Coordinates of C-alpha atoms and ligand atoms in Angstrom, one line a residue:
M28 CA 76.7 47.7 52.9
T29 CA 73.4 48.4 54.7
Y30 CA 72.1 46.3 57.5
E31 CA 68.6 46.0 59.1
N32 CA 69.3 44.1 62.3
I33 CA 72.7 45.5 63.3
R34 CA 74.7 48.7 63.1
L35 CA 78.4 48.9 62.0
D36 CA 80.3 52.1 62.9
K37 CA 84.0 52.5 62.0
N38 CA 86.0 55.1 63.7
E39 CA 89.7 55.6 64.5
G40 CA 90.7 52.0 63.9
I41 CA 87.8 50.5 65.8
A42 CA 84.7 48.9 64.3
I43 CA 81.7 48.8 66.7
I44 CA 79.1 46.2 65.7
T45 CA 75.8 46.8 67.6
I46 CA 73.1 44.1 67.5
D47 CA 70.0 46.2 67.0
R48 CA 66.8 44.4 67.8
P49 CA 66.0 45.9 71.2
S50 CA 62.3 45.1 71.1
K51 CA 63.4 41.4 71.0
L52 CA 66.3 41.9 73.4
N53 CA 68.6 41.6 70.4
A54 CA 67.7 37.9 70.0
L55 CA 69.7 36.3 67.2
N56 CA 67.4 35.3 64.3
S57 CA 68.9 33.9 61.2
A58 CA 68.9 37.2 59.4
T59 CA 70.9 38.8 62.2
I60 CA 73.4 35.9 62.2
K61 CA 73.9 36.5 58.4
E62 CA 74.3 40.2 58.9
L63 CA 76.8 39.7 61.7
H64 CA 78.8 37.4 59.5
K65 CA 78.9 40.0 56.7
A66 CA 79.7 42.9 59.1
L67 CA 82.5 41.0 60.7
K68 CA 83.9 40.2 57.3
E69 CA 83.6 43.8 56.2
A70 CA 85.2 45.1 59.4
D71 CA 88.0 42.5 59.3
A72 CA 88.8 43.5 55.7
A73 CA 88.5 47.2 56.2
K74 CA 91.8 49.0 55.9
G75 CA 92.8 50.6 59.2
I76 CA 90.4 48.6 61.4
K77 CA 92.4 47.0 64.2
V78 CA 89.8 46.0 66.8
I79 CA 86.1 45.0 66.6
I80 CA 83.8 45.6 69.5
L81 CA 80.5 43.6 69.7
T82 CA 77.7 45.0 71.8
G83 CA 73.9 45.2 72.0
S84 CA 71.5 48.0 71.5
G85 CA 69.6 49.5 74.4
E86 CA 70.3 49.3 78.1
K87 CA 68.8 45.9 78.8
A88 CA 70.4 43.2 76.7
F89 CA 73.6 42.3 74.9
V90 CA 71.7 39.4 73.3
A91 CA 69.0 37.4 75.0
G92 CA 69.7 34.3 73.0
A93 CA 68.9 32.6 69.7
D94 CA 65.5 33.6 68.5
I95 CA 63.3 30.9 70.0
S96 CA 60.3 31.7 67.7
E97 CA 62.4 30.6 64.7
F98 CA 63.3 27.1 65.8
A99 CA 60.4 26.0 68.0
D100 CA 59.0 23.5 65.4
F101 CA 62.3 22.3 63.9
S102 CA 63.1 18.6 63.3
V103 CA 66.2 16.7 64.4
A104 CA 67.9 17.4 61.0
Q105 CA 67.0 21.1 61.1
G106 CA 68.2 21.4 64.7
E107 CA 71.6 19.9 63.7
Q108 CA 71.8 22.2 60.7
L109 CA 71.0 25.3 62.8
A110 CA 73.8 24.6 65.1
A111 CA 76.3 23.7 62.4
E112 CA 75.5 26.7 60.3
G113 CA 75.5 29.1 63.2
Q114 CA 78.9 27.8 64.5
A115 CA 80.5 28.1 61.0
K116 CA 79.0 31.5 60.1
L117 CA 79.3 33.3 63.4
F118 CA 80.7 31.7 66.5
D119 CA 83.7 29.9 65.1
F120 CA 84.1 32.7 62.6
V121 CA 84.4 35.3 65.4
A122 CA 86.8 33.0 67.5
H123 CA 89.1 32.6 64.5
L124 CA 89.0 36.2 63.2
S125 CA 92.5 37.7 62.9
T126 CA 91.2 41.1 64.1
P127 CA 90.7 41.1 67.8
V128 CA 87.0 41.0 68.9
I129 CA 85.9 42.3 72.3
A130 CA 82.4 41.7 73.6
A131 CA 81.0 44.6 75.5
V132 CA 78.3 42.9 77.4
N133 CA 75.7 45.5 78.3
G134 CA 72.8 43.5 79.9
F135 CA 71.4 40.0 79.4
A136 CA 73.8 37.6 77.6
L137 CA 71.8 34.4 77.5
G138 CA 72.1 31.3 75.4
G139 CA 73.4 32.3 72.0
G140 CA 74.1 35.7 73.5
L141 CA 76.6 34.3 76.0
E142 CA 77.9 31.9 73.3
L143 CA 78.6 35.0 71.1
A144 CA 80.3 36.8 73.9
M145 CA 82.4 33.7 74.7
A146 CA 83.4 33.3 71.0
A147 CA 84.8 36.9 71.2
H148 CA 88.5 37.0 72.2
F149 CA 87.6 38.5 75.6
R150 CA 84.7 40.2 77.4
I151 CA 84.0 43.3 79.4
A152 CA 80.6 43.6 81.2
S153 CA 78.5 46.4 82.7
E154 CA 77.2 46.0 86.2
N155 CA 73.7 45.2 85.0
A156 CA 74.9 42.2 82.9
K157 CA 73.3 38.8 83.6
M158 CA 74.9 35.7 81.9
G159 CA 73.7 32.2 81.5
L160 CA 73.0 29.2 79.3
P161 CA 69.3 28.5 79.9
E162 CA 68.8 26.0 77.1
V163 CA 68.0 23.0 79.2
S164 CA 65.0 24.9 80.5
L165 CA 63.7 24.8 76.9
G166 CA 64.6 21.1 76.5
V167 CA 67.6 21.7 74.4
I168 CA 71.4 22.2 75.0
P169 CA 73.7 25.1 74.0
G170 CA 74.4 24.5 70.3
Y171 CA 76.6 27.5 69.4
G172 CA 79.7 26.3 71.1
G173 CA 78.5 26.8 74.7
T174 CA 79.2 23.3 76.0
Q175 CA 82.8 23.7 74.9
R176 CA 83.7 27.4 75.5
L177 CA 82.0 27.8 78.9
P178 CA 84.1 25.0 80.5
Q179 CA 87.2 26.4 78.8
L180 CA 86.6 29.8 80.4
V181 CA 85.2 29.0 83.8
G182 CA 86.2 25.3 84.5
K183 CA 84.2 22.1 84.0
G184 CA 82.4 22.1 87.4
R185 CA 81.1 25.7 87.2
A186 CA 80.0 25.1 83.5
M187 CA 78.2 21.9 84.5
E188 CA 76.4 23.8 87.3
M189 CA 75.5 26.8 85.1
I190 CA 74.2 24.6 82.2
M191 CA 72.3 22.1 84.5
T192 CA 70.6 24.8 86.6
A193 CA 69.9 27.1 83.6
G194 CA 70.7 29.9 86.0
M195 CA 72.1 33.3 85.5
I196 CA 75.2 34.8 87.1
D197 CA 75.7 38.5 87.6
A198 CA 78.6 40.6 86.3
H199 CA 80.6 40.3 89.6
Q200 CA 80.3 36.5 89.7
A201 CA 81.3 36.4 86.0
L202 CA 84.4 38.4 86.9
Q203 CA 85.2 36.1 89.8
Y204 CA 84.7 33.1 87.4
G205 CA 87.0 34.7 84.8
L206 CA 84.2 34.8 82.3
V207 CA 84.7 38.6 81.9
N208 CA 87.9 40.5 82.3
H209 CA 86.4 43.8 83.7
V210 CA 83.2 45.2 85.1
T211 CA 82.2 48.8 84.6
S212 CA 79.1 50.9 85.1
L213 CA 76.7 50.8 82.1
E214 CA 77.5 54.4 81.3
E215 CA 81.3 53.7 81.2
L216 CA 81.2 50.4 79.3
M217 CA 81.8 51.6 75.8
E218 CA 84.4 54.2 76.7
F219 CA 86.3 51.7 78.9
T220 CA 86.2 49.0 76.1
Q221 CA 87.4 51.6 73.6
K222 CA 90.4 52.5 75.9
I223 CA 91.4 48.8 75.9
A224 CA 91.0 48.7 72.1
Q225 CA 93.3 51.7 71.8
K226 CA 96.0 49.9 73.8
I227 CA 95.7 47.0 71.4
I228 CA 95.8 49.3 68.3
R229 CA 99.3 50.5 69.3
N230 CA 100.8 47.0 68.9
S231 CA 101.6 45.0 65.8
S232 CA 98.3 43.8 64.2
V233 CA 100.3 41.0 62.4
A234 CA 101.8 39.8 65.7
I235 CA 98.4 39.9 67.4
A236 CA 96.9 37.8 64.6
A237 CA 99.7 35.3 65.0
A238 CA 99.0 35.2 68.8
I239 CA 95.3 34.6 68.2
T240 CA 96.2 31.6 65.9
A241 CA 98.6 30.2 68.5
I242 CA 96.3 30.6 71.4
N243 CA 93.3 29.1 69.6
A244 CA 95.5 26.1 68.5
G245 CA 95.7 25.0 72.1
Y246 CA 91.9 24.6 72.2
E247 CA 91.5 22.8 68.8
D248 CA 91.3 19.0 68.6
G249 CA 94.3 17.4 66.9
E250 CA 96.4 20.6 67.0
N251 CA 99.4 21.2 69.2
G252 CA 99.4 24.7 70.6
F253 CA 103.2 24.7 71.3
E254 CA 104.0 23.6 67.8
E255 CA 101.7 26.3 66.4
E256 CA 103.4 28.9 68.6
I257 CA 106.8 27.9 67.2
T258 CA 105.5 28.3 63.6
Q259 CA 103.8 31.6 64.3
F260 CA 106.8 32.9 66.3
G261 CA 109.1 32.1 63.3
K262 CA 106.7 33.7 60.8
C263 CA 106.9 37.0 62.8
F264 CA 110.6 37.3 62.0
G265 CA 109.7 37.7 58.3
T266 CA 107.3 40.6 58.9
A267 CA 107.9 44.4 58.4
D268 CA 106.2 44.9 61.8
F269 CA 108.9 42.8 63.5
H270 CA 111.6 44.8 61.8
E271 CA 110.0 48.1 62.8
G272 CA 109.2 47.0 66.4
T273 CA 112.8 45.8 67.1
Q274 CA 114.4 48.8 65.3
A275 CA 112.2 51.2 67.2
F276 CA 113.2 49.6 70.5
L277 CA 116.9 49.8 69.6
E278 CA 116.6 53.4 68.4
K279 CA 114.6 54.3 71.6
R280 CA 111.6 55.5 69.7
K281 CA 107.9 54.5 69.5
A282 CA 107.2 51.9 66.8
N283 CA 105.1 52.9 63.9
F284 CA 103.8 49.5 62.7
P285 CA 103.0 49.1 59.0
G286 CA 100.7 46.2 59.8
K287 CA 102.5 43.8 57.4
Ligands
COA330 N1 64.0 34.7 71.4 C1 63.0 35.3 70.9 N2 62.4 36.4 71.5 C2 62.9 36.8 72.7 C3 64.1 36.2 73.2 C4 64.6 35.1 72.6 N3 65.7 34.4 73.0 N4 64.4 36.8 74.4 C5 63.5 37.8 74.5 N5 62.6 37.8 73.5 C6 61.5 38.7 73.2 C7 60.3 38.4 74.1 O1 59.5 37.4 73.5 C8 59.6 39.7 74.1 O2 58.9 39.9 72.9 P1 57.4 40.4 72.8 O3 57.5 41.8 73.4 O4 57.1 40.5 71.3 O5 56.6 39.5 73.6 C9 60.7 40.7 74.1 O6 61.9 40.0 73.6 C10 61.0 41.3 75.5 O7 61.3 40.2 76.4 P2 60.5 39.9 77.8 O8 60.5 38.4 78.1 O9 59.2 40.5 77.7 O10 61.5 40.7 78.8 P3 61.6 40.4 80.3 O11 62.4 41.6 80.9 O12 60.3 40.1 81.0 O13 62.6 39.1 80.4 C11 64.4 37.7 79.8 C12 63.9 39.1 80.0 C13 65.8 37.8 79.1 C14 64.6 37.0 81.2 C15 63.4 36.8 78.9 O14 63.2 37.6 77.7 C16 63.9 35.5 78.5 O15 63.9 34.6 79.4 N6 64.3 35.3 77.3 C17 64.7 34.0 76.7 C18 66.1 33.7 77.2 C19 66.6 32.3 76.7 O16 66.0 31.3 77.1 N7 67.6 32.3 75.8 C20 68.1 31.2 75.3 C21 67.5 30.8 74.0 S1 68.2 29.3 73.3

């Protein structure tokens, strides 16, 4: 598959998806959202890919938001459809992917950019990163899950303040808020993120997928996270990975997970 607005590189179990519109600070137009959906699907289905890293091209931006030039003259119905389609194709899709997705935030992550980073399973930022949901400064609200995921990650009061002021926080404040897990220099960001990905790869991908499902269930309306955990926990006992993991422990050797 060839892509125009993104790059997809697969190497040693890791797929790196780079949003590649640096002249527009990697803003998400509808073509980029479609390509991201396809690339995520391709990486998730690729044999041997155990972790996906999302990042932005260049040294300035992860993603500076949804492409404002595309929706400036939209109607109420078109606005609603934009949010619904984007959430289904990209943001919820990322959050529910069974392959772990890490956002390596290498600069501005604004609006849809921060919403994409928040849809990822966790985030690592470089020191130059700036994060915010500036939508109310444009007369609109976050529509790609931002009003839900920001409070989940940083707490309701902080999310209210960030959204109402339309302000940006820097990487260190994001770390203090728990919005990102680590902060590195820009030069070290990808290497550091890949080291964390390598730690993930050593573990059972089947168990990790079950953990993602159970963790997400606690944040879904009408689902009971504890019940989902019981179901997923039980399912693990029927997997080859569980058999291998427990046998390897008992035989005092490293597990070699078949990923089934
Ligand atoms: N949508 C469309 N184009 C965007 C964009 C967005 N969200 N963010 C940046 N761009 C474009 C700019 O229009 C400019 O294009 P041009 O060179 O053709 O004029 C280019 O990217 C570079 O951006 P510029 O504003 O010149 O860079 P800067 O360093 O002066 O400012 C930002 C950087 C991030 C502060 C500024 O680009 C910005 O505020 N962007 C919009 C952020 C936003 O509101 N996002 C939420 C959208 S819902």
